[in-house]
Amino acid sequence: MVYQGLIIRSAEQRYEKKVSRQEFFYTIQLEEGFRRTDNLIYRATCPECKKCIPIRIPASEYRPSKSARHLLRKNSELELRITEEANDFVTEEKVLLYQNYWRRHNPQKNISKEDAFSDIAVFSGFEHGKNYCGTKNFDYYLDGRLVAVSVLDFALDSISSNYFYYDISPQILKRSIGTFSIVNEILWSAEHGYEYYYLGYWIKGHPKMNYKANFFPHELLVNGEWITKPSPDCKGPPKAGCRQAMERAGPRGTLESG
């Protein structure tokens, strides 16, 4: 315990802020490939399968591609409001948004208001009375109406994307709001001094996970080592990152919090 106190105080000096034990150890766990679900931290360690690979984006290295910049412009009128209080993670507005989102992905089923409330509580990490202190909601609004919620876990030097649900109306679906939120949050991470944006696990060739490898440069945790994958447009060794594409991409931008 004395040693833990010393290293936490060292972290407080480095980051120039009060550091909780949760934040400190979750930062280490993310680096080692762990992920949060509910109020549990886990890592995929299947003996006969190594397909689940942790993936992260070095935020300061990232510059949006042409298509990503198009999404930023297309969604420029969205308003971002950052919610930090756990009591505001589950509201009537969010429950209704999640119910409609869930029905779109489960068309032959229904979900009650109570079950929707429980689901949101689970991926927000406080179903059993305790929650991770670094969880926040990035709430996206259009003309004063909630259209998407990104559940994010903040560590000392990184942000982990935990869950995302959104409005299923045609008006919102045509905005590619899921991809937009990732681009915006990577840029937000860089602008606010966070080193990495974690996207959870990636499985090569999995149709629902292919999108995660479309952000460059990205890093994959393979055999205990983070390996950099630069943009296919880049030349030179991986450690050089994606400098050439970054220079061509132009200035970055994000939404302001409300």
mmCIF file with all atom_site columns, C-alpha atoms in Angstrom, residues 38-39 118-119 121-122 124-130:
data_model
loop_
_atom_site.group_PDB
_atom_site.id
_atom_site.type_symbol
_atom_site.label_atom_id
_atom_site.label_alt_id
_atom_site.label_comp_id
_atom_site.label_asym_id
_atom_site.label_entity_id
_atom_site.label_seq_id
_atom_site.pdbx_PDB_ins_code
_atom_site.Cartn_x
_atom_site.Cartn_y
_atom_site.Cartn_z
_atom_site.occupancy
_atom_site.B_iso_or_equiv
_atom_site.pdbx_formal_charge
_atom_site.auth_seq_id
_atom_site.auth_comp_id
_atom_site.auth_asym_id
_atom_site.auth_atom_id
_atom_site.pdbx_PDB_model_num
ATOM 1  C CA . ASP A 1 38  ? -20.278 -3.098 -16.489 1.00 0.00 ? 38  ASP A CA 1
ATOM 2  C CA . ASN A 1 39  ? -18.042 -2.609 -13.423 1.00 0.00 ? 39  ASN A CA 1
ATOM 3  C CA . SER A 1 118 ? -30.788 -1.574 -17.034 1.00 0.00 ? 118 SER A CA 1
ATOM 4  C CA . ASP A 1 119 ? -28.767 -1.849 -20.256 1.00 0.00 ? 119 ASP A CA 1
ATOM 5  C CA . ALA A 1 121 ? -26.713 1.241  -16.421 1.00 0.00 ? 121 ALA A CA 1
ATOM 6  C CA . VAL A 1 122 ? -24.630 -1.800 -17.385 1.00 0.00 ? 122 VAL A CA 1
ATOM 7  C CA . SER A 1 124 ? -22.230 2.942  -17.913 1.00 0.00 ? 124 SER A CA 1
ATOM 8  C CA . GLY A 1 125 ? -20.773 0.693  -15.241 1.00 0.00 ? 125 GLY A CA 1
ATOM 9  C CA . PHE A 1 126 ? -22.967 1.375  -12.240 1.00 0.00 ? 126 PHE A CA 1
ATOM 10 C CA . GLU A 1 127 ? -25.579 -1.360 -12.250 1.00 0.00 ? 127 GLU A CA 1
ATOM 11 C CA . HIS A 1 128 ? -24.297 -2.783 -8.965  1.00 0.00 ? 128 HIS A CA 1
ATOM 12 C CA . GLY A 1 129 ? -24.046 0.509  -7.114  1.00 0.00 ? 129 GLY A CA 1
ATOM 13 C CA . LYS A 1 130 ? -20.456 1.422  -7.999  1.00 0.00 ? 130 LYS A CA 1
#
